[in-house]
Amino acid sequence: MTKQTVVTSMQSNKALSERSMTEQSSRFGLIIAFTLAGLLVGCGGGGDDGGDTVAAPVTTPTTPTTPTTPDPDPVPTPTSLDDLVIAADNIIESSYMLDINVAMNDQQRAYFSLCGDYQTSGSSYKVNYNSCLFRGPLDEGNLSANIKVANHQSELMVVIWHYDGSAPSYQIWQYDAALDQQSLSVN
């Protein structure tokens, strides 16, 4: 009989445990139901309160006006690229062509450099030769080339080196917005 008492006791505990869980989930379900009902009632629906209120019509006095043209819509100040408005006739270009013409009446051998990164200090210059857009030797003092330059490069440094060891010559070139074709001439 001892075995039967233990089995019956275990079945009894299992039944109590299941009933306790059912009661807890029932309570939990009731709490959720009451909470949702409270939220729905609290939100209200703005229904009719049963009153017979009638709003009086609002009238505004009119004055005779003369016809005017409406003000144009103001153009907002752009805050991002999406806000920019570009005219249809505007040709957006990210670069321009630069004609290079060097015509030095010099039979000495020389080398030409055109660079974008440089610094001036009084009458001397410090050029970053890693920023050069074009380099090439002069052939009997002459050089002719046509290169593409990015729009942000509006000022460039020309350096002409002579192979005889003399000091290089420097010239600053600037973009000219009034010209359709940009050119750089060294004589």
Coordinates of N, CA and C in Angstrom, one line a residue, residues 2-87:
T2 N 2.0 1.2 0.4 CA 2.8 2.3 0.4 C 3.1 2.8 -1.0
K3 N 3.2 1.9 -1.9 CA 3.5 2.4 -3.3 C 2.2 3.1 -3.8
Q4 N 1.1 2.6 -3.5 CA -0.2 3.2 -4.0 C -0.3 4.6 -3.3
T5 N 0.0 4.8 -2.1 CA -0.1 6.1 -1.4 C 0.8 7.1 -2.1
V6 N 2.0 6.7 -2.4 CA 3.0 7.6 -3.0 C 2.5 8.0 -4.4
V7 N 2.0 7.1 -5.2 CA 1.5 7.4 -6.6 C 0.3 8.3 -6.4
T8 N -0.6 8.0 -5.5 CA -1.8 8.9 -5.4 C -1.4 10.3 -4.9
S9 N -0.4 10.3 -4.0 CA 0.1 11.6 -3.5 C 0.7 12.4 -4.7
M10 N 1.4 11.8 -5.6 CA 2.0 12.5 -6.7 C 1.0 13.0 -7.7
Q11 N -0.1 12.2 -7.9 CA -1.1 12.6 -8.8 C -1.9 13.7 -8.2
S12 N -2.1 13.7 -6.9 CA -2.8 14.8 -6.2 C -2.0 16.1 -6.4
N13 N -0.6 16.0 -6.2 CA 0.2 17.2 -6.3 C 0.2 17.8 -7.7
K14 N 0.2 16.8 -8.7 CA 0.1 17.3 -10.1 C -1.2 18.0 -10.4
A15 N -2.3 17.4 -9.9 CA -3.6 18.0 -10.1 C -3.6 19.4 -9.5
L16 N -3.1 19.6 -8.3 CA -3.1 20.9 -7.6 C -2.2 21.9 -8.4
S17 N -1.1 21.4 -8.9 CA -0.2 22.3 -9.7 C -0.9 22.8 -11.0
E18 N -1.6 21.9 -11.7 CA -2.3 22.2 -12.9 C -3.4 23.2 -12.6
R19 N -4.1 23.0 -11.5 CA -5.2 23.9 -11.1 C -4.7 25.3 -10.8
S20 N -3.5 25.3 -10.1 CA -2.9 26.6 -9.7 C -2.5 27.4 -10.9
M21 N -1.9 26.7 -11.9 CA -1.5 27.3 -13.1 C -2.7 27.8 -13.9
T22 N -3.8 27.1 -13.9 CA -5.0 27.5 -14.6 C -5.5 28.8 -13.9
E23 N -5.5 28.8 -12.6 CA -6.1 30.0 -11.9 C -5.2 31.2 -12.2
Q24 N -3.8 31.0 -12.2 CA -2.9 32.1 -12.5 C -3.1 32.7 -13.9
S25 N -3.2 31.8 -14.9 CA -3.4 32.3 -16.2 C -4.8 32.9 -16.4
S26 N -5.8 32.5 -15.6 CA -7.1 33.1 -15.6 C -7.0 34.5 -15.1
R27 N -6.3 34.7 -14.0 CA -6.1 36.0 -13.4 C -5.4 36.9 -14.3
F28 N -4.3 36.4 -14.9 CA -3.5 37.2 -15.9 C -4.4 37.6 -17.0
G29 N -5.2 36.7 -17.5 CA -6.1 37.1 -18.7 C -7.1 38.1 -18.2
L30 N -7.6 38.1 -17.0 CA -8.6 39.1 -16.5 C -7.9 40.4 -16.4
I31 N -6.7 40.4 -15.9 CA -5.9 41.7 -15.8 C -5.7 42.4 -17.1
I32 N -5.3 41.6 -18.1 CA -5.2 42.1 -19.5 C -6.5 42.6 -20.0
A33 N -7.6 41.9 -19.8 CA -8.9 42.3 -20.4 C -9.3 43.6 -19.7
F34 N -9.2 43.7 -18.4 CA -9.6 45.0 -17.8 C -8.7 46.1 -18.2
T35 N -7.4 45.9 -18.4 CA -6.5 47.0 -18.8 C -6.9 47.5 -20.2
L36 N -7.2 46.5 -21.1 CA -7.6 46.9 -22.5 C -8.9 47.7 -22.5
A37 N -9.8 47.2 -21.7 CA -11.1 47.8 -21.6 C -11.0 49.3 -21.0
G38 N -10.1 49.4 -20.0 CA -9.9 50.8 -19.5 C -9.3 51.7 -20.5
L39 N -8.4 51.2 -21.3 CA -7.7 52.0 -22.4 C -8.8 52.4 -23.4
L40 N -9.6 51.5 -23.8 CA -10.6 51.8 -24.8 C -11.6 52.8 -24.3
V41 N -12.0 52.7 -23.1 CA -13.0 53.6 -22.5 C -12.3 55.0 -22.3
G42 N -11.1 55.0 -21.9 CA -10.3 56.2 -21.6 C -10.1 57.0 -22.9
C43 N -10.0 56.3 -24.0 CA -9.7 57.0 -25.3 C -11.0 57.7 -25.7
G44 N -12.1 57.2 -25.4 CA -13.4 57.8 -25.8 C -13.6 57.8 -27.3
G45 N -14.8 58.2 -27.6 CA -15.2 58.2 -29.0 C -15.7 59.5 -29.5
G46 N -15.8 60.5 -28.5 CA -16.3 61.8 -28.9 C -17.8 61.7 -29.3
G47 N -18.5 60.9 -28.7 CA -19.9 60.7 -29.1 C -20.8 61.9 -28.7
D48 N -22.0 61.8 -29.1 CA -23.0 62.8 -28.8 C -23.4 62.9 -27.3
D49 N -23.3 64.0 -26.7 CA -23.7 64.1 -25.3 C -25.1 64.4 -25.1
G50 N -25.9 64.3 -26.1 CA -27.3 64.5 -26.0 C -27.8 65.9 -26.0
G51 N -27.0 66.9 -26.0 CA -27.4 68.3 -26.0 C -27.9 68.7 -27.3
D52 N -28.6 69.8 -27.3 CA -29.2 70.4 -28.6 C -28.5 71.7 -28.9
T53 N -27.2 71.7 -29.0 CA -26.4 72.9 -29.2 C -26.3 73.2 -30.7
V54 N -26.6 74.4 -31.1 CA -26.5 74.8 -32.5 C -25.5 75.9 -32.6
A55 N -24.5 75.8 -33.5 CA -23.6 76.8 -33.6 C -24.1 77.9 -34.6
A56 N -23.9 79.2 -34.2 CA -24.3 80.3 -35.0 C -23.4 80.4 -36.2
P57 N -23.9 80.7 -37.4 CA -23.0 80.9 -38.5 C -22.1 82.1 -38.3
V58 N -20.8 82.0 -38.7 CA -19.9 83.1 -38.6 C -19.9 83.8 -39.9
T59 N -20.0 85.1 -39.8 CA -20.0 85.9 -41.1 C -18.9 87.0 -40.9
T60 N -18.2 87.2 -42.0 CA -17.1 88.2 -42.0 C -17.6 89.3 -42.9
P61 N -17.3 90.6 -42.6 CA -17.7 91.6 -43.5 C -16.7 91.6 -44.7
T62 N -17.3 91.9 -45.8 CA -16.5 91.9 -47.1 C -16.3 93.3 -47.5
T63 N -15.1 93.6 -48.0 CA -14.8 94.9 -48.5 C -14.4 94.7 -49.9
P64 N -14.8 95.7 -50.8 CA -14.5 95.5 -52.2 C -12.9 95.6 -52.3
T65 N -12.4 94.7 -53.1 CA -11.0 94.6 -53.3 C -10.7 94.8 -54.8
T66 N -9.5 95.2 -55.1 CA -9.1 95.3 -56.5 C -8.3 94.0 -56.8
P67 N -8.4 93.6 -58.0 CA -7.7 92.3 -58.3 C -6.2 92.5 -58.2
T68 N -5.5 91.6 -57.6 CA -4.0 91.7 -57.5 C -3.5 90.4 -57.9
T69 N -2.2 90.4 -58.3 CA -1.6 89.2 -58.6 C -1.0 88.6 -57.4
P70 N -1.2 87.3 -57.2 CA -0.7 86.6 -56.0 C 0.8 86.6 -56.0
D71 N 1.3 86.7 -54.7 CA 2.8 86.6 -54.5 C 3.3 85.3 -55.0
P72 N 4.4 85.2 -55.6 CA 5.0 83.9 -56.0 C 5.3 83.1 -54.7
D73 N 5.3 81.8 -54.9 CA 5.7 81.0 -53.7 C 7.1 81.2 -53.4
P74 N 7.4 81.4 -52.1 CA 8.8 81.6 -51.7 C 9.7 80.4 -52.0
V75 N 10.9 80.6 -52.4 CA 11.8 79.5 -52.6 C 12.5 79.2 -51.3
P76 N 12.4 78.0 -50.8 CA 13.0 77.7 -49.6 C 14.5 77.6 -49.7
T77 N 15.2 78.0 -48.6 CA 16.7 77.9 -48.6 C 17.1 76.5 -48.6
P78 N 17.9 76.1 -49.6 CA 18.3 74.7 -49.6 C 19.1 74.3 -48.4
T79 N 18.8 73.1 -47.9 CA 19.5 72.6 -46.7 C 20.2 71.2 -47.1
S80 N 19.9 70.7 -48.2 CA 20.5 69.5 -48.7 C 20.6 69.5 -50.2
L81 N 21.2 68.5 -50.8 CA 21.3 68.5 -52.2 C 19.9 68.2 -52.9
D82 N 19.1 67.6 -52.1 CA 17.7 67.3 -52.6 C 16.9 68.6 -52.8
D83 N 17.3 69.6 -52.1 CA 16.5 70.9 -52.1 C 17.0 71.8 -53.3
L84 N 18.1 71.5 -53.9 CA 18.6 72.4 -54.9 C 17.8 72.4 -56.2
V85 N 17.6 73.6 -56.7 CA 16.8 73.7 -58.0 C 17.8 74.3 -59.0
I86 N 18.0 73.6 -60.1 CA 19.0 74.0 -61.1 C 18.2 74.3 -62.4
A87 N 18.5 75.4 -63.0 CA 17.8 75.8 -64.2 C 18.1 74.8 -65.3

